[in-house]
mmCIF file of C-alpha atoms in Angstrom:
data_model
loop_
_atom_site.group_PDB
_atom_site.id
_atom_site.type_symbol
_atom_site.label_atom_id
_atom_site.label_comp_id
_atom_site.label_asym_id
_atom_site.label_seq_id
_atom_site.Cartn_x
_atom_site.Cartn_y
_atom_site.Cartn_z
ATOM 1 C CA MET K 1 2.053 -11.176 -0.803
ATOM 2 C CA TYR K 2 0.981 -7.507 -0.854
ATOM 3 C CA ALA K 3 3.384 -6.737 2.010
ATOM 4 C CA ARG K 4 6.325 -7.594 -0.256
ATOM 5 C CA MET K 5 5.338 -5.134 -2.995
ATOM 6 C CA LEU K 6 6.687 -1.645 -3.565
ATOM 7 C CA PHE K 7 3.580 0.133 -4.774
ATOM 8 C CA ALA K 8 3.786 2.974 -7.297
ATOM 9 C CA TRP K 9 0.811 5.126 -8.209
ATOM 10 C CA PRO K 10 2.183 7.745 -10.629
ATOM 11 C CA ASP K 11 0.052 10.422 -12.227
ATOM 12 C CA GLU K 12 -1.861 9.299 -15.281
ATOM 13 C CA PRO K 13 -0.224 10.607 -18.476
ATOM 14 C CA SER K 14 -2.139 13.103 -20.577
ATOM 15 C CA TYR K 15 -3.602 12.178 -23.946
ATOM 16 C CA ARG K 16 -1.207 11.988 -26.883
ATOM 17 C CA GLN K 17 -2.160 11.089 -30.429
ATOM 18 C CA LEU K 18 -0.609 7.885 -31.758
ATOM 19 C CA ALA K 19 2.123 8.276 -34.374
ATOM 20 C CA ASN K 20 4.077 5.971 -36.622
ATOM 21 C CA ASP K 21 7.405 7.463 -35.590
ATOM 22 C CA VAL K 22 9.252 5.445 -32.963
ATOM 23 C CA ASP K 23 12.111 7.026 -31.072
ATOM 24 C CA GLU K 24 15.279 4.997 -31.129
ATOM 25 C CA ILE K 25 16.187 3.390 -27.830
ATOM 26 C CA GLU K 26 19.235 5.065 -26.364
ATOM 27 C CA PRO K 27 22.198 2.702 -26.850
ATOM 28 C CA GLU K 28 23.519 3.389 -23.338
ATOM 29 C CA PHE K 29 20.347 1.884 -21.901
ATOM 30 C CA GLN K 30 20.701 -1.180 -24.094
ATOM 31 C CA ASN K 31 24.341 -1.541 -23.082
ATOM 32 C CA ALA K 32 23.494 -1.150 -19.386
ATOM 33 C CA LEU K 33 20.770 -3.798 -19.538
ATOM 34 C CA GLY K 34 23.137 -6.107 -21.396
ATOM 35 C CA ARG K 35 25.781 -5.718 -18.695
ATOM 36 C CA LEU K 36 23.242 -6.524 -15.988
ATOM 37 C CA VAL K 37 22.065 -9.618 -17.851
ATOM 38 C CA ASP K 38 25.653 -10.811 -18.254
ATOM 39 C CA LEU K 39 26.158 -10.708 -14.474
ATOM 40 C CA ALA K 40 24.269 -13.970 -14.075
ATOM 41 C CA LYS K 41 26.563 -16.991 -13.890
ATOM 42 C CA ILE K 42 25.148 -20.460 -14.508
ATOM 43 C CA GLU K 43 26.904 -23.652 -13.459
ATOM 44 C CA ASP K 44 25.432 -27.124 -13.991
ATOM 45 C CA GLY K 45 22.110 -25.527 -14.789
ATOM 46 C CA HIS K 46 21.973 -23.589 -11.504
ATOM 47 C CA LEU K 47 22.305 -19.868 -10.911
ATOM 48 C CA LEU K 48 25.377 -19.114 -8.800
ATOM 49 C CA LYS K 49 24.669 -16.932 -5.797
ATOM 50 C CA ARG K 50 26.989 -14.110 -4.844
ATOM 51 C CA SER K 51 27.041 -11.727 -1.912
ATOM 52 C CA ILE K 52 28.144 -8.134 -1.533
ATOM 53 C CA ASP K 53 28.801 -6.236 1.700
ATOM 54 C CA ILE K 54 27.748 -2.724 2.648
ATOM 55 C CA SER K 55 30.279 -0.185 3.880
ATOM 56 C CA ALA K 56 30.557 0.861 7.527
ATOM 57 C CA GLU K 57 28.939 4.219 6.749
ATOM 58 C CA ALA K 58 26.143 2.458 4.866
ATOM 59 C CA ALA K 59 25.589 0.131 7.836
ATOM 60 C CA THR K 60 25.264 3.142 10.158
ATOM 61 C CA ALA K 61 22.655 4.755 7.901
ATOM 62 C CA PHE K 62 20.819 1.465 7.595
ATOM 63 C CA GLU K 63 20.700 0.935 11.377
ATOM 64 C CA GLN K 64 19.230 4.411 11.802
ATOM 65 C CA PHE K 65 16.523 3.481 9.342
ATOM 66 C CA ARG K 66 15.872 0.205 11.193
ATOM 67 C CA LYS K 67 15.360 2.160 14.431
ATOM 68 C CA PHE K 68 12.917 4.462 12.652
ATOM 69 C CA SER K 69 11.092 1.484 11.139
ATOM 70 C CA ASP K 70 10.831 -0.351 14.466
ATOM 71 C CA ARG K 71 9.504 2.748 16.242
ATOM 72 C CA GLU K 72 6.958 3.712 13.599
ATOM 73 C CA ARG K 73 5.480 0.282 12.966
ATOM 74 C CA ARG K 74 4.588 -0.133 16.649
ATOM 75 C CA ALA K 75 1.960 2.572 16.176
ATOM 76 C CA LEU K 76 0.406 0.740 13.198
ATOM 77 C CA ASP K 77 -1.695 -2.361 12.790
ATOM 78 C CA GLY K 78 -3.075 -4.631 10.128
ATOM 79 C CA ARG K 79 -1.880 -4.468 6.556
ATOM 80 C CA GLU K 80 -0.020 -1.182 6.995
ATOM 81 C CA ARG K 81 2.062 -2.659 9.841
ATOM 82 C CA GLU K 82 2.801 -5.776 7.791
ATOM 83 C CA TRP K 83 3.954 -3.678 4.826
ATOM 84 C CA PHE K 84 6.003 -1.403 7.073
ATOM 85 C CA ALA K 85 7.787 -4.404 8.619
ATOM 86 C CA LYS K 86 9.226 -5.286 5.197
ATOM 87 C CA GLY K 87 10.870 -1.859 4.934
ATOM 88 C CA PRO K 88 14.438 -2.778 5.975
ATOM 89 C CA GLY K 89 14.631 -5.640 3.487
ATOM 90 C CA GLN K 90 13.178 -3.459 0.740
ATOM 91 C CA VAL K 91 15.700 -0.700 1.449
ATOM 92 C CA LEU K 92 18.612 -3.122 1.187
ATOM 93 C CA ARG K 93 17.354 -4.428 -2.145
ATOM 94 C CA LEU K 94 16.814 -0.897 -3.423
ATOM 95 C CA ALA K 95 20.327 0.066 -2.376
ATOM 96 C CA GLY K 96 21.773 -2.907 -4.229
ATOM 97 C CA THR K 97 19.672 -2.122 -7.284
ATOM 98 C CA LEU K 98 20.838 1.501 -7.332
ATOM 99 C CA CYS K 99 24.461 0.434 -6.913
ATOM 100 C CA TRP K 100 24.404 -2.027 -9.799
ATOM 101 C CA LEU K 101 22.403 0.281 -12.050
ATOM 102 C CA ASP K 102 25.002 2.997 -11.473
ATOM 103 C CA TRP K 103 27.763 0.528 -12.342
ATOM 104 C CA ALA K 104 25.949 -0.627 -15.482
ATOM 105 C CA MET K 105 25.249 2.895 -16.736
ATOM 106 C CA ALA K 106 28.800 4.087 -16.050
ATOM 107 C CA GLY K 107 30.272 1.302 -18.158
ATOM 108 C CA GLN K 108 32.949 0.503 -15.593
ATOM 109 C CA VAL K 109 34.889 -2.713 -15.982
ATOM 110 C CA GLU K 110 35.338 -3.631 -12.335
ATOM 111 C CA GLU K 111 32.221 -4.744 -10.537
ATOM 112 C CA PRO K 112 31.250 -3.077 -7.227
ATOM 113 C CA GLN K 113 32.930 -4.631 -4.212
ATOM 114 C CA GLN K 114 30.599 -3.067 -1.665
ATOM 115 C CA ILE K 115 27.484 -0.919 -1.448
ATOM 116 C CA ASP K 116 28.415 2.569 -0.307
ATOM 117 C CA ALA K 117 26.430 4.804 2.018
ATOM 118 C CA ALA K 118 25.179 7.014 -0.822
ATOM 119 C CA TYR K 119 23.137 4.147 -2.233
ATOM 120 C CA VAL K 120 21.639 3.196 1.131
ATOM 121 C CA ILE K 121 20.751 6.826 1.867
ATOM 122 C CA SER K 122 19.152 7.180 -1.568
ATOM 123 C CA ALA K 123 17.214 3.949 -1.068
ATOM 124 C CA ILE K 124 15.926 5.169 2.307
ATOM 125 C CA GLU K 125 14.807 8.447 0.749
ATOM 126 C CA MET K 126 13.024 6.604 -2.078
ATOM 127 C CA TRP K 127 11.286 4.325 0.412
ATOM 128 C CA ARG K 128 10.168 7.086 2.779
ATOM 129 C CA GLU K 129 9.344 9.851 0.297
ATOM 130 C CA TYR K 130 7.941 7.852 -2.630
ATOM 131 C CA PHE K 131 7.067 4.223 -1.936
ATOM 132 C CA LEU K 132 5.621 4.750 1.567
ATOM 133 C CA PRO K 133 2.955 7.320 0.588
ATOM 134 C CA HIS K 134 2.127 5.328 -2.538
ATOM 135 C CA ALA K 135 1.755 2.156 -0.472
ATOM 136 C CA ARG K 136 -0.573 3.919 1.948
ATOM 137 C CA ALA K 137 -2.689 5.112 -0.975
ATOM 138 C CA ALA K 138 -2.860 1.585 -2.379
ATOM 139 C CA LEU K 139 -3.533 -0.107 0.968
ATOM 140 C CA ARG K 140 -6.257 2.436 1.698
ATOM 141 C CA GLN K 141 -8.158 1.054 -1.271
ATOM 142 C CA ILE K 142 -8.209 -2.488 0.123
ATOM 143 C CA GLY K 143 -8.339 -1.446 3.788
ATOM 144 C CA PHE K 144 -5.523 -1.089 6.291
ATOM 145 C CA ASN K 145 -7.076 -3.934 8.270
ATOM 146 C CA ASP K 146 -10.198 -6.103 8.161
ATOM 147 C CA GLN K 147 -12.256 -3.544 10.097
ATOM 148 C CA HIS K 148 -11.260 -0.818 7.672
ATOM 149 C CA ALA K 149 -12.012 -3.064 4.686
ATOM 150 C CA TYR K 150 -15.489 -3.903 6.027
ATOM 151 C CA ALA K 151 -16.179 -0.215 6.667
ATOM 152 C CA ARG K 152 -15.243 0.655 3.079
ATOM 153 C CA ARG K 153 -17.463 -2.175 1.866
ATOM 154 C CA VAL K 154 -20.456 -0.835 3.795
ATOM 155 C CA LEU K 155 -19.961 2.706 2.529
ATOM 156 C CA ARG K 156 -19.442 1.524 -1.045
ATOM 157 C CA TRP K 157 -22.646 -0.528 -0.813
ATOM 158 C CA ALA K 158 -24.564 2.441 0.594
ATOM 159 C CA TRP K 159 -23.298 4.621 -2.243
ATOM 160 C CA VAL K 160 -24.134 2.109 -4.986
ATOM 161 C CA GLU K 161 -27.591 1.382 -3.554
ATOM 162 C CA ARG K 162 -28.218 5.056 -2.746
ATOM 163 C CA ARG K 163 -29.183 4.135 0.808
ATOM 164 C CA LEU K 164 -29.820 7.228 2.893
ATOM 165 C CA THR K 165 -30.782 5.249 5.994
ATOM 166 C CA LEU K 166 -29.295 1.951 7.145
ATOM 167 C CA SER K 167 -30.250 -0.764 9.603
ATOM 168 C CA ARG K 168 -27.926 -3.190 11.326
ATOM 169 C CA GLU K 169 -29.535 -6.250 9.797
ATOM 170 C CA GLY K 170 -29.525 -4.666 6.354
ATOM 171 C CA ILE K 171 -25.810 -3.941 6.651
ATOM 172 C CA ARG K 172 -25.059 -7.432 7.929
ATOM 173 C CA ARG K 173 -27.167 -9.240 5.322
ATOM 174 C CA ASP K 174 -26.837 -7.111 2.174
ATOM 175 C CA ALA K 175 -23.555 -5.218 2.511
ATOM 176 C CA LEU K 176 -21.466 -7.825 4.332
ATOM 177 C CA ALA K 177 -23.129 -11.072 3.165
ATOM 178 C CA GLN K 178 -23.262 -12.142 6.839
ATOM 179 C CA TYR K 179 -19.476 -12.305 7.202
ATOM 180 C CA LEU K 180 -19.940 -10.679 10.622
ATOM 181 C CA ASP K 181 -22.353 -11.576 13.395
ATOM 182 C CA ALA K 182 -24.739 -9.063 14.948
ATOM 183 C CA ASP K 183 -22.327 -7.903 17.671
ATOM 184 C CA GLN K 184 -19.451 -7.482 15.206
ATOM 185 C CA THR K 185 -21.722 -5.580 12.837
ATOM 186 C CA GLN K 186 -22.774 -3.260 15.645
ATOM 187 C CA LYS K 187 -19.134 -2.540 16.511
ATOM 188 C CA LEU K 188 -18.524 -1.693 12.870
ATOM 189 C CA ILE K 189 -21.525 0.641 12.840
ATOM 190 C CA ASP K 190 -20.280 2.315 16.027
ATOM 191 C CA ALA K 191 -16.874 2.844 14.409
ATOM 192 C CA LEU K 192 -18.491 4.410 11.323
ATOM 193 C CA ALA K 193 -20.555 6.636 13.607
ATOM 194 C CA ARG K 194 -17.449 7.783 15.494
ATOM 195 C CA ALA K 195 -15.809 8.556 12.165
ATOM 196 C CA GLY K 196 -18.804 10.697 11.209
ATOM 197 C CA TRP K 197 -20.102 8.560 8.333
ATOM 198 C CA LEU K 198 -23.250 7.419 10.143
ATOM 199 C CA ARG K 199 -25.541 9.127 12.643
ATOM 200 C CA GLU K 200 -28.201 7.278 14.611
ATOM 201 C CA THR K 201 -31.685 8.633 14.186
ATOM 202 C CA GLU K 202 -34.698 8.326 16.424
ATOM 203 C CA SER K 203 -37.068 5.590 15.282
ATOM 204 C CA GLN K 204 -40.749 5.418 15.983
ATOM 205 C CA ARG K 205 -42.054 2.376 17.818
ATOM 206 C CA ASN K 206 -44.256 0.114 15.729
ATOM 207 C CA GLY K 207 -45.977 -2.162 18.199
ATOM 208 C CA PRO K 208 -44.512 -3.658 21.355
ATOM 209 C CA GLY K 209 -40.794 -4.048 21.952
ATOM 210 C CA ARG K 210 -37.874 -1.779 21.297
ATOM 211 C CA PRO K 211 -38.001 0.595 18.325
ATOM 212 C CA ALA K 212 -35.865 -0.431 15.357
ATOM 213 C CA ARG K 213 -32.515 1.356 15.260
ATOM 214 C CA ARG K 214 -31.627 3.267 12.114
ATOM 215 C CA TRP K 215 -28.609 5.309 11.006
ATOM 216 C CA HIS K 216 -28.517 8.179 8.525
ATOM 217 C CA VAL K 217 -25.636 8.228 6.023
ATOM 218 C CA ASN K 218 -23.504 11.363 5.960
ATOM 219 C CA PRO K 219 -24.296 13.324 2.744
ATOM 220 C CA GLU K 220 -20.556 13.823 2.284
ATOM 221 C CA LEU K 221 -20.446 10.243 0.995
ATOM 222 C CA TRP K 222 -22.110 11.318 -2.250
ATOM 223 C CA ARG K 223 -19.874 14.364 -2.552
ATOM 224 C CA GLU K 224 -16.688 12.260 -2.129
ATOM 225 C CA ALA K 225 -17.982 9.758 -4.674
#
């Protein structure tokens, strides 16, 4: 489901004291929304479907975007790739939305007969310059893929528990609730070490057998938190 969403993460508004005064809604917005609502046609209790074409120039711009999307998503994986793959469909819907909003705000009588290139180009710009970076920010919070999500979970656990030193079994049992086996947990630890979040430390031998392996947590974790 998340791959179908257009994420928006705008800046949080500054504090404003509540007031009893309410600004009047601009009538042009009310009229535009009314015109959009009236577009729906119902017959025998069913919504009638209609189609609208895009112009030749719009199709050219759209195909260029599809080439870009196909090329870029091949370098991605996991959730980011899945979201990226929905880009062409999202751009078409955005273009249609912009076209019909423009018609509704302009108050024109005749409905659009096609979606012109300007709307497709604007939709592409919105997708690339606004929705794409916002989606990456949102997906980063849940993890671009399962490996990334598990890594975030380990680091979050280490931060909450104030663990300066970690063991593989402690990570597997306490941070990951044994979702991963020992080998998978070790691969995750190795990935965190390559990323600079963990550093293996020398452990003293207590009795026979191999010394227990331990990893120090990068102090930057507390600074970022």
